[in-house]
Amino acid sequence: MAWLVAHEQESVSRLMDWLRIPSVSTQPKHKGDCERAAAWAADRLRECGLRVEVLPTGEPAGSGHPVVLAKAPGASWYRGPHVLFYGHYDVQPPEPLELWESPPFEPVIRPASGEVGERIVARGAVDDKGQVMAFLEALRAWSEIASSKPANGTSGEGVAAGVRVTVLLEGEEESGSVNLERFVERHAERLGKCDVCVISDTGMLGRGRPAITYGVRGLTYTEVVLHGPNQDLHSGLWGGRCPNPINELVKVLAGLWDEDRRVTIPGFYDDVRPLTPEEREGWRRLGFDAADALRKIGLPPEADVGEAGFTAMEREWARPTCDINGIVGGYTGEGAKTVIASHARAKVSFRLVADQDPAKITAAFFAWLRERTPPGCRWEFIEHGGGFPATVQTDSPTLRAARRALERAAGRAPDLIKSGGSIPVAGLLKQRLGLDTVFMGFGLDDDRVHSPNEKFELECFRLGARAHVALLDELARMGEGG
Ligand code: BES
Ligand code: MN
Ligand code: MN
C-alpha cells in the first residue's frame, strides 16, 4: 500500500498513456489502435513479471481484436484458488465529439466538480482501462516489494504475491464479445484450470462506499427490418393504398409492452428467477434514493416508471426488460418530404436475468414478430450478440476474501449489490467452465459511462488499486500451507 502512495503519479501517468490509444472496438478504422492497446497492456504485465501472450481471435484468425493472456505461476507454497482476472481494453465510440469538454483521447486531470479530489477525464477512464489499471498497479506494487527483498529462490514468489493468477484482457467487450466464445472454447483447458474469475468493471453506490456486485444482467441485441414496397413512394398517391413500413413497424413494436409495462412475448418471464423476500428486504436497506437518481438525469419523481409491482432497484437488478435502442426509416433530413419509405429499421434489445437464455428469448421475439407480419410485408432479422446473465454465490471463499480486501482498503464493509449492465464473459465462463465471478468494481453513478466526458475519480482509482493489493494478500493467506 505504501508503494502505491509513493508512486501514484507514475501510476496515473501510465493510465493516461493507455487512454491515449483510441481502442474503439466497433469501428474498423481503429483495428490498429486495438492492437496497440493490447500490446501496451502486454508490456505492462511483462514488467510485473508475468508470462504474457497476445493471441489473435476471430475466423479467419486475426479478424477479431487480440486477447492478452498472461500468467503468474504462483509460488510453490500456494494452495489457494487459481484466479482468472478479466478486463477489457476496448472502449465505446466517443461520438458525439462536440459534447466533449476536452478531446476524448487526450486524457486530462480535472478537479472533481463540487467535491474534493480530482478526476481523470477520457473515453475508457472508468470503462474499463482505469479499473484494469488499478489491478495492474496492484500487480506492480507486489512485484516491486518482492524484488526489493532478497530472493529466496522459490519460483513465482515475487509475482502477484505468490498467488496463481491468469489475466485475460479482451478487446471486443464493447462490441458484443463476438469472438470470445470461440476463444474460451479453444483455450478451455487452460482457462478451465482457474477456479474463480475476478472482474473490475462495475460500480459502487457512492464515494468511499465499496461494493461487490453479485449479479449482472444478460443481453440479447437484435436489429429488425420491415420491408414493404420495392421503392420509396409518393405519400399522396400511395398513402392509404399500401402498407407504410414505418407505420406498421411502430404499431407492431408498440405491442411489446402491456399496461403494466410487462413484456408481452409469450413465455418471456418463464425462466425468470423470482426475487426472494430476503433479497428485497436487503436491497431496501441499502437506502437507494430513486427520486434523487432521476433528478440527476433531469427527470421529476413521477418518472419512476417501469414494470408494475417492483421498485426501481428491483427493476434494474432482477427484472428483464426490452428497449428499442434505435429506430430509423424514411426521410430524416431537413424540411418536409412527403414519402412512404420502402422499409423501416429498429434496434431492439432485451436485458435478461437468471435463468433466461438469450438464444431462447431471441427466437421467441422473432417468432412473435413473424406472427404479426403486416400484410404484404417481409421481415429481415439480424443478431448482434449478447450474453447470459450471471448471478453468483455470495458465500464463496473468494467472495469472502474480496469482502475482507475491500474492508481493509476502504475502512468499511462493502455493499452487496447487483447491476443492470451486462458483462458477457461472466455468463460464458459459468456456462462453459462452471466458473463463478466476483465483480469488484469502483465506478460511480455519475461517471458518464459510454457518454461524452467519461471520467474516473482518482479517489476511486486509488481505492481500486489498494483493494486489489489487499485481495492478492488475502488470497495468498488463503493459499498458505496446506
Ligand atoms: N462495464 C460495462 C457494464 C457495466 C457497467 C456493468 C456499469 C455494471 C455497471 C460494460 O463494459 C458494458 O458496457 N457492457 C455492455 C455489454 C454489451 C456491449 C454486450 C452493456 O451492458 O451494454
Ligand atoms: Mn466495461
Ligand atoms: Mn461498457
Coordinates of C-alpha atoms and ligand atoms in Angstrom, one line a residue:
M1 CA 0.0 0.0 0.0
A2 CA 2.9 2.3 0.8
W3 CA 4.4 1.7 -2.6
L4 CA 1.0 2.8 -4.2
V5 CA 1.0 6.0 -2.3
A6 CA 4.7 6.8 -3.1
H7 CA 4.3 6.0 -6.9
E8 CA 0.8 7.3 -7.5
Q9 CA 1.8 9.9 -10.0
E10 CA 3.6 7.3 -12.2
S11 CA 0.5 5.0 -11.9
V12 CA -1.8 7.8 -13.1
S13 CA 0.6 8.8 -15.9
R14 CA 0.7 5.2 -17.1
L15 CA -3.1 5.1 -17.2
M16 CA -3.1 8.3 -19.2
D17 CA -0.7 6.7 -21.8
W18 CA -3.1 3.8 -22.2
L19 CA -6.1 6.2 -22.5
R20 CA -4.4 8.0 -25.4
I21 CA -4.8 4.9 -27.6
P22 CA -8.2 5.1 -29.2
S23 CA -9.1 1.4 -29.0
V24 CA -12.7 1.6 -30.2
S25 CA -13.5 -2.0 -31.0
T26 CA -16.7 -1.4 -33.0
Q27 CA -15.1 0.9 -35.6
P28 CA -12.9 -0.9 -38.2
K29 CA -10.7 2.2 -38.6
H30 CA -9.4 1.6 -35.1
K31 CA -8.3 -2.0 -35.6
G32 CA -4.6 -1.0 -35.4
D33 CA -5.3 1.0 -32.2
C34 CA -6.9 -2.0 -30.6
E35 CA -3.7 -4.0 -31.4
R36 CA -1.6 -1.2 -29.9
A37 CA -3.7 -1.1 -26.7
A38 CA -3.3 -4.8 -26.4
A39 CA 0.4 -4.7 -26.9
W40 CA 0.7 -1.8 -24.4
A41 CA -1.1 -3.8 -21.7
A42 CA 1.0 -6.9 -22.5
D43 CA 4.2 -4.9 -21.9
R44 CA 2.9 -3.6 -18.5
L45 CA 2.1 -7.2 -17.5
R46 CA 5.6 -8.3 -18.5
E47 CA 7.1 -5.6 -16.4
C48 CA 5.3 -7.2 -13.4
G49 CA 7.0 -10.5 -14.1
L50 CA 4.1 -12.3 -15.8
R51 CA 4.4 -14.6 -18.8
V52 CA 2.4 -12.9 -21.5
E53 CA 0.9 -13.8 -24.9
V54 CA -1.1 -11.7 -27.3
L55 CA -3.4 -14.0 -29.1
P56 CA -5.4 -13.4 -32.3
T57 CA -9.1 -14.0 -32.3
G58 CA -11.8 -14.5 -35.0
E59 CA -12.2 -16.6 -38.0
P60 CA -10.0 -16.2 -40.0
A61 CA -7.5 -15.8 -37.1
G62 CA -6.7 -12.1 -36.6
S63 CA -10.1 -10.8 -38.0
G64 CA -11.1 -10.1 -34.4
H65 CA -9.2 -8.0 -31.8
P66 CA -6.5 -9.8 -29.9
V67 CA -6.8 -11.2 -26.4
V68 CA -4.0 -10.6 -23.9
L69 CA -3.4 -13.7 -21.9
A70 CA -0.9 -13.7 -19.0
K71 CA 0.1 -15.9 -16.2
A72 CA 1.7 -15.5 -12.8
P73 CA 2.5 -19.2 -12.0
G74 CA 2.1 -18.8 -8.2
A75 CA 4.6 -19.7 -5.6
S76 CA 5.4 -23.3 -4.9
W77 CA 3.7 -23.0 -1.5
Y78 CA 0.5 -21.5 -2.9
R79 CA -2.5 -23.8 -2.3
G80 CA -5.3 -21.2 -2.8
P81 CA -7.7 -20.6 -5.7
H82 CA -6.3 -20.0 -9.2
V83 CA -7.8 -16.6 -10.0
L84 CA -8.7 -15.5 -13.5
F85 CA -8.7 -11.7 -13.7
Y86 CA -10.7 -10.4 -16.7
G87 CA -10.9 -6.9 -18.0
H88 CA -11.4 -5.2 -21.4
Y89 CA -9.1 -2.7 -23.1
D90 CA -11.6 -1.7 -25.8
V91 CA -13.8 1.4 -25.4
Q92 CA -17.1 2.7 -26.7
P93 CA -17.1 5.1 -29.6
P94 CA -16.5 8.7 -28.4
E95 CA -19.3 10.3 -30.5
P96 CA -20.9 12.8 -30.3
L97 CA -17.5 14.6 -30.3
E98 CA -18.9 18.1 -29.9
L99 CA -20.2 17.3 -26.4
W100 CA -16.7 16.6 -25.0
E101 CA -15.2 19.4 -23.0
S102 CA -11.7 18.1 -23.9
P103 CA -10.8 15.6 -26.6
P104 CA -11.8 12.0 -25.7
F105 CA -8.3 10.5 -26.3
E106 CA -6.4 13.3 -24.7
P107 CA -6.9 12.5 -21.0
V108 CA -6.9 15.4 -18.5
I109 CA -6.9 15.6 -14.7
R110 CA -9.7 18.0 -13.5
P111 CA -10.9 18.9 -10.1
A112 CA -13.9 16.8 -9.1
S113 CA -16.8 19.3 -9.6
G114 CA -18.3 20.4 -6.3
E115 CA -16.5 17.7 -4.4
V116 CA -13.0 17.2 -3.1
G117 CA -10.3 15.5 -5.1
E118 CA -9.5 15.1 -8.8
R119 CA -10.8 13.0 -11.7
I120 CA -9.4 11.8 -14.9
V121 CA -11.5 12.6 -18.0
A122 CA -11.2 10.5 -21.2
R123 CA -13.0 7.7 -23.1
G124 CA -12.3 4.5 -21.2
A125 CA -11.3 6.2 -18.0
V126 CA -13.7 4.1 -15.9
D127 CA -14.9 1.6 -18.5
D128 CA -12.6 -0.2 -18.3
K129 CA -9.0 0.9 -18.7
G130 CA -8.9 2.8 -15.3
Q131 CA -10.3 -0.2 -13.4
V132 CA -7.9 -2.7 -15.2
M133 CA -5.1 -0.3 -14.4
A134 CA -6.0 -0.4 -10.7
F135 CA -5.3 -4.1 -10.9
L136 CA -2.2 -3.8 -13.0
E137 CA -0.7 -1.3 -10.5
A138 CA -1.5 -3.7 -7.6
L139 CA 0.5 -6.4 -9.5
R140 CA 3.3 -3.9 -9.9
A141 CA 3.2 -3.0 -6.2
W142 CA 3.6 -6.6 -5.3
S143 CA 6.4 -7.2 -7.8
E144 CA 8.3 -4.1 -6.6
I145 CA 8.1 -5.2 -3.0
A146 CA 9.2 -8.7 -3.8
S147 CA 12.2 -7.5 -5.9
S148 CA 13.4 -5.3 -3.1
K149 CA 13.6 -8.3 -0.8
P150 CA 16.4 -10.9 -1.0
A151 CA 15.2 -13.6 -3.4
N152 CA 14.6 -16.9 -1.6
G153 CA 14.7 -19.0 -4.8
T154 CA 11.0 -20.1 -4.7
S155 CA 9.6 -19.9 -8.2
G156 CA 7.0 -17.2 -8.8
E157 CA 7.2 -15.9 -5.3
G158 CA 7.6 -12.3 -6.3
V159 CA 4.9 -12.2 -8.8
A160 CA 1.3 -11.4 -7.8
A161 CA 2.1 -12.0 -4.1
G162 CA 2.7 -15.6 -5.0
V163 CA -0.9 -16.2 -5.9
R164 CA -1.7 -18.2 -9.1
V165 CA -3.3 -15.7 -11.4
T166 CA -4.3 -15.8 -15.1
V167 CA -5.1 -12.5 -16.7
L168 CA -7.4 -12.2 -19.7
L169 CA -7.8 -8.8 -21.3
E170 CA -10.4 -8.7 -24.1
G171 CA -10.7 -6.2 -26.9
E172 CA -14.3 -6.8 -28.0
E173 CA -16.4 -6.4 -24.9
E174 CA -18.0 -3.1 -26.1
S175 CA -18.9 -4.7 -29.4
G176 CA -20.7 -7.8 -28.0
S177 CA -17.7 -10.1 -27.4
V178 CA -18.5 -11.9 -30.7
N179 CA -15.2 -13.9 -30.8
L180 CA -14.9 -14.6 -27.1
E181 CA -17.0 -17.8 -27.1
R182 CA -14.7 -19.5 -29.6
F183 CA -11.7 -18.2 -27.8
V184 CA -12.9 -19.6 -24.5
E185 CA -13.7 -22.9 -26.2
R186 CA -10.3 -23.1 -27.8
H187 CA -8.5 -22.3 -24.6
A188 CA -10.9 -24.2 -22.4
E189 CA -8.2 -26.5 -21.0
R190 CA -6.1 -23.6 -19.8
L191 CA -8.9 -21.4 -18.6
G192 CA -10.6 -24.4 -17.0
K193 CA -7.7 -24.7 -14.6
C194 CA -8.8 -21.4 -13.0
D195 CA -11.2 -21.7 -10.0
V196 CA -12.8 -18.3 -10.0
C197 CA -13.0 -15.1 -12.1
V198 CA -12.5 -11.6 -10.7
I199 CA -13.7 -8.6 -12.8
S200 CA -13.3 -4.9 -12.1
D201 CA -15.8 -3.4 -14.5
T202 CA -18.8 -2.4 -12.3
G203 CA -19.8 0.3 -9.9
M204 CA -20.4 1.3 -6.2
L205 CA -23.4 3.0 -4.6
G206 CA -21.3 6.1 -3.7
R207 CA -17.9 7.6 -3.0
G208 CA -15.8 5.6 -0.5
R209 CA -18.6 3.0 -0.3
P210 CA -17.0 -0.1 -1.7
A211 CA -19.2 -2.7 -3.3
I212 CA -19.3 -6.3 -4.5
T213 CA -21.6 -6.9 -7.4
Y214 CA -23.1 -10.4 -7.2
G215 CA -25.1 -10.4 -10.4
V216 CA -25.2 -8.7 -13.8
R217 CA -28.0 -8.9 -16.4
G218 CA -27.7 -10.8 -19.6
L219 CA -28.4 -9.3 -23.0
T220 CA -29.6 -10.1 -26.5
Y221 CA -29.3 -7.4 -29.1
T222 CA -31.2 -7.6 -32.4
E223 CA -31.9 -5.5 -35.4
V224 CA -35.2 -5.9 -37.3
V225 CA -36.0 -4.5 -40.7
L226 CA -39.5 -4.4 -42.1
H227 CA -39.6 -4.4 -45.9
G228 CA -42.6 -3.1 -47.9
P229 CA -42.7 -1.8 -51.4
N230 CA -39.6 -2.2 -53.6
Q231 CA -39.2 1.6 -53.8
D232 CA -39.9 4.8 -52.0
L233 CA -43.4 6.2 -52.9
H234 CA -45.2 9.5 -53.2
S235 CA -47.3 9.5 -50.0
G236 CA -50.2 11.4 -51.7
L237 CA -50.5 8.8 -54.4
W238 CA -49.8 5.8 -52.3
G239 CA -50.8 6.8 -48.7
G240 CA -53.7 4.7 -47.7
R241 CA -53.3 2.3 -50.6
C242 CA -50.4 0.1 -49.4
P243 CA -48.6 -0.6 -46.2
N244 CA -46.2 2.1 -44.9
P245 CA -43.4 0.0 -43.3
I246 CA -42.7 2.7 -40.7
N247 CA -46.4 2.9 -39.6
E248 CA -46.5 -0.9 -39.5
L249 CA -43.2 -1.3 -37.6
V250 CA -44.1 1.1 -34.8
K251 CA -47.5 -0.4 -34.4
V252 CA -46.1 -3.9 -34.0
L253 CA -43.3 -2.8 -31.7
A254 CA -45.7 -0.8 -29.5
G255 CA -47.3 -4.1 -28.7
L256 CA -44.2 -5.3 -26.9
W257 CA -45.4 -3.9 -23.6
D258 CA -48.8 -4.1 -21.8
E259 CA -50.5 -1.6 -19.5
D260 CA -48.3 -2.8 -16.6
R261 CA -45.1 -2.3 -18.8
R262 CA -44.6 -6.1 -18.8
V263 CA -43.2 -7.6 -22.0
T264 CA -45.9 -9.4 -23.9
I265 CA -43.9 -12.0 -25.7
P266 CA -45.4 -15.4 -24.6
G267 CA -43.0 -17.3 -22.2
F268 CA -40.8 -14.2 -21.7
Y269 CA -40.9 -14.5 -17.9
D270 CA -41.0 -18.3 -17.8
D271 CA -37.3 -18.7 -16.7
V272 CA -37.1 -15.6 -14.5
R273 CA -35.8 -16.4 -11.0
P274 CA -38.2 -14.7 -8.6
L275 CA -36.9 -12.3 -6.1
T276 CA -36.8 -13.6 -2.5
P277 CA -38.3 -11.6 0.3
E278 CA -34.9 -11.6 2.0
E279 CA -33.3 -10.1 -1.1
R280 CA -36.0 -7.4 -1.4
E281 CA -35.6 -6.5 2.3
G282 CA -31.7 -6.4 2.0
W283 CA -31.9 -4.1 -1.0
R284 CA -34.4 -1.9 0.7
R285 CA -31.9 -1.4 3.5
L286 CA -29.3 -0.1 1.0
G287 CA -31.2 3.1 1.1
F288 CA -31.3 3.8 -2.6
D289 CA -33.0 7.1 -3.5
A290 CA -34.8 6.6 -6.8
A291 CA -36.1 10.2 -6.9
D292 CA -32.6 11.6 -6.4
A293 CA -31.2 9.4 -9.2
L294 CA -33.9 10.7 -11.5
R295 CA -33.3 14.3 -10.6
K296 CA -29.7 13.9 -11.6
I297 CA -30.8 13.0 -15.1
G298 CA -33.2 15.8 -15.3
L299 CA -36.4 13.9 -14.5
P300 CA -39.1 14.5 -11.9
P301 CA -40.1 11.9 -9.3
E302 CA -43.2 10.8 -11.3
A303 CA -40.7 9.4 -14.0
D304 CA -40.1 6.4 -11.7
V305 CA -41.9 4.1 -14.1
G306 CA -41.3 0.5 -15.2
E307 CA -42.7 -3.0 -14.7
A308 CA -45.6 -2.7 -12.2
G309 CA -45.0 -4.1 -8.7
F310 CA -41.3 -3.6 -8.5
T311 CA -39.0 -0.8 -7.2
A312 CA -36.5 1.0 -9.4
M313 CA -33.7 -1.0 -7.9
E314 CA -35.5 -4.3 -8.3
R315 CA -36.3 -3.5 -11.9
E316 CA -32.7 -2.8 -12.7
W317 CA -31.2 -5.7 -10.8
A318 CA -33.6 -8.5 -11.0
R319 CA -36.2 -8.0 -13.8
P320 CA -35.8 -8.4 -17.5
T321 CA -36.6 -5.5 -19.9
C322 CA -37.0 -4.7 -23.5
D323 CA -35.7 -1.5 -25.1
I324 CA -35.8 0.0 -28.6
N325 CA -32.2 1.4 -28.8
G326 CA -32.6 3.0 -32.2
I327 CA -35.2 3.4 -34.9
V328 CA -34.8 4.8 -38.4
G329 CA -36.6 5.0 -41.7
G330 CA -37.9 7.3 -44.3
Y331 CA -37.0 11.0 -44.6
T332 CA -34.8 12.3 -41.7
G333 CA -33.2 15.3 -43.4
E334 CA -34.1 19.0 -43.1
G335 CA -37.6 20.2 -44.0
A336 CA -40.5 18.1 -45.2
K337 CA -40.6 15.3 -47.8
T338 CA -43.9 13.5 -48.5
V339 CA -42.7 10.0 -48.9
I340 CA -43.5 6.4 -47.9
A341 CA -40.3 4.6 -47.4
S342 CA -39.7 1.1 -48.7
H343 CA -38.5 -0.1 -45.3
A344 CA -38.1 0.7 -41.6
R345 CA -35.4 -0.5 -39.2
A346 CA -35.2 -0.8 -35.4
K347 CA -32.5 -2.0 -33.0
V348 CA -34.3 -3.9 -30.2
S349 CA -32.5 -5.4 -27.2
F350 CA -33.5 -7.3 -24.1
R351 CA -31.8 -7.3 -20.7
L352 CA -32.1 -10.7 -19.2
V353 CA -31.9 -12.1 -15.7
A354 CA -31.1 -15.6 -14.3
D355 CA -32.2 -18.1 -15.6
Q356 CA -33.2 -16.7 -19.0
D357 CA -31.4 -17.9 -22.1
P358 CA -30.5 -15.2 -24.7
A359 CA -31.0 -17.6 -27.7
K360 CA -34.4 -18.7 -26.5
I361 CA -35.5 -15.1 -26.0
T362 CA -34.3 -14.0 -29.4
A363 CA -36.1 -16.9 -31.0
A364 CA -39.3 -16.1 -29.1
F365 CA -39.1 -12.4 -30.2
F366 CA -38.6 -13.3 -33.9
A367 CA -41.5 -15.8 -33.7
W368 CA -43.6 -13.1 -32.1
L369 CA -42.8 -10.7 -34.9
R370 CA -43.4 -13.3 -37.7
E371 CA -46.9 -13.9 -36.3
R372 CA -47.5 -10.2 -36.6
T373 CA -46.1 -9.7 -40.1
P374 CA -48.1 -6.8 -41.6
P375 CA -50.0 -7.8 -44.8
G376 CA -47.7 -7.8 -47.9
C377 CA -44.5 -7.0 -45.8
R378 CA -41.4 -9.1 -45.0
W379 CA -39.1 -9.2 -42.0
E380 CA -35.3 -9.3 -42.0
F381 CA -33.7 -10.2 -38.7
I382 CA -30.1 -9.5 -37.7
E383 CA -28.5 -10.7 -34.4
H384 CA -25.8 -8.6 -32.7
G385 CA -24.8 -10.9 -30.0
G386 CA -25.2 -10.6 -26.2
G387 CA -24.6 -12.9 -23.3
F388 CA -26.0 -14.9 -20.4
P389 CA -26.9 -13.2 -17.1
A390 CA -24.7 -14.1 -14.2
T391 CA -25.7 -14.4 -10.6
V392 CA -23.1 -15.7 -8.2
Q393 CA -23.0 -17.3 -4.8
T394 CA -22.4 -14.7 -2.1
D395 CA -20.7 -17.0 0.4
S396 CA -17.8 -18.4 -1.7
P397 CA -14.3 -18.3 -0.2
T398 CA -13.1 -15.9 -2.9
L399 CA -16.1 -13.6 -2.5
R400 CA -15.4 -13.5 1.3
A401 CA -11.7 -12.7 0.5
A402 CA -12.9 -9.8 -1.7
R403 CA -15.1 -8.6 1.1
R404 CA -12.2 -8.6 3.6
A405 CA -9.9 -6.9 1.0
L406 CA -12.4 -4.1 0.3
E407 CA -12.9 -3.6 4.0
R408 CA -9.2 -3.3 4.5
A409 CA -8.8 -0.9 1.6
A410 CA -11.8 1.3 2.4
G411 CA -12.2 1.1 6.1
R412 CA -15.8 -0.1 5.8
A413 CA -17.6 -3.2 4.8
P414 CA -18.7 -3.4 1.1
D415 CA -22.3 -3.2 0.0
L416 CA -23.6 -6.4 -1.7
I417 CA -25.2 -5.1 -4.9
K418 CA -26.3 -6.2 -8.4
S419 CA -26.2 -4.3 -11.6
G420 CA -28.4 -4.0 -14.6
G421 CA -25.4 -3.8 -17.0
S422 CA -24.0 -6.8 -18.8
I423 CA -20.6 -8.4 -18.9
P424 CA -20.9 -11.3 -21.4
V425 CA -17.8 -13.1 -20.3
A426 CA -19.2 -13.9 -16.8
G427 CA -22.1 -15.9 -18.1
L428 CA -19.9 -17.6 -20.7
L429 CA -17.4 -18.7 -18.1
K430 CA -20.2 -20.1 -15.9
Q431 CA -21.9 -21.8 -18.8
R432 CA -18.8 -23.4 -20.4
L433 CA -16.4 -23.8 -17.5
G434 CA -18.5 -23.6 -14.4
L435 CA -16.5 -20.6 -13.1
D436 CA -18.2 -18.1 -10.7
T437 CA -17.2 -14.5 -11.0
V438 CA -16.6 -11.9 -8.2
F439 CA -17.3 -8.4 -9.5
M440 CA -15.3 -5.9 -7.6
G441 CA -15.8 -2.6 -9.3
F442 CA -15.1 1.1 -8.5
G443 CA -17.2 3.2 -10.8
L444 CA -19.7 5.8 -9.7
D445 CA -23.2 6.5 -10.9
D446 CA -22.2 9.9 -12.4
D447 CA -19.1 8.6 -14.3
R448 CA -20.9 9.1 -17.6
V449 CA -20.0 5.6 -18.8
H450 CA -20.4 5.3 -22.6
S451 CA -21.2 9.1 -22.7
P452 CA -19.2 12.2 -23.5
N453 CA -16.9 13.4 -20.7
E454 CA -16.5 9.9 -19.2
K455 CA -14.4 10.2 -16.0
F456 CA -12.9 8.1 -13.2
E457 CA -12.3 9.7 -9.8
L458 CA -8.7 9.4 -8.7
E459 CA -10.2 8.5 -5.3
C460 CA -11.9 5.5 -6.9
F461 CA -8.7 4.6 -8.8
R462 CA -6.8 4.6 -5.5
L463 CA -9.4 2.5 -3.8
G464 CA -9.3 0.1 -6.7
A465 CA -5.5 -0.3 -6.5
R466 CA -5.5 -0.7 -2.7
A467 CA -8.3 -3.2 -2.8
H468 CA -6.5 -5.4 -5.4
V469 CA -3.3 -5.2 -3.4
A470 CA -5.3 -6.4 -0.4
L471 CA -7.2 -9.1 -2.4
L472 CA -3.9 -10.6 -3.6
D473 CA -2.7 -10.6 0.0
E474 CA -6.0 -12.3 1.2
L475 CA -5.7 -14.9 -1.5
A476 CA -2.0 -15.5 -0.6
R477 CA -3.1 -16.1 3.0
M478 CA -5.8 -18.5 1.9
G479 CA -3.2 -20.4 0.0
E480 CA -0.5 -20.7 2.7
G481 CA 0.5 -24.0 4.0
G482 CA -1.9 -27.0 3.4
Ligands
BES1 N1 -18.7 -2.2 -17.8 C1 -19.9 -2.3 -18.6 C2 -21.1 -2.9 -17.9 C3 -21.4 -2.4 -16.5 C4 -21.4 -1.0 -16.3 C5 -21.8 -3.2 -15.5 C6 -21.6 -0.5 -15.0 C7 -22.1 -2.7 -14.3 C8 -22.0 -1.4 -14.0 C9 -19.6 -3.0 -19.9 O1 -18.4 -2.5 -20.5 C10 -20.7 -2.8 -20.9 O2 -20.9 -1.6 -21.2 N2 -21.4 -3.8 -21.3 C11 -22.3 -3.8 -22.3 C12 -22.4 -5.1 -22.9 C13 -22.7 -5.2 -24.3 C14 -22.0 -4.3 -25.3 C15 -22.7 -6.7 -24.8 C16 -23.7 -3.4 -21.8 O3 -24.0 -3.6 -20.6 O4 -24.4 -2.7 -22.6
MN2 MN -16.9 -2.4 -19.2
MN3 MN -19.0 -0.6 -21.4

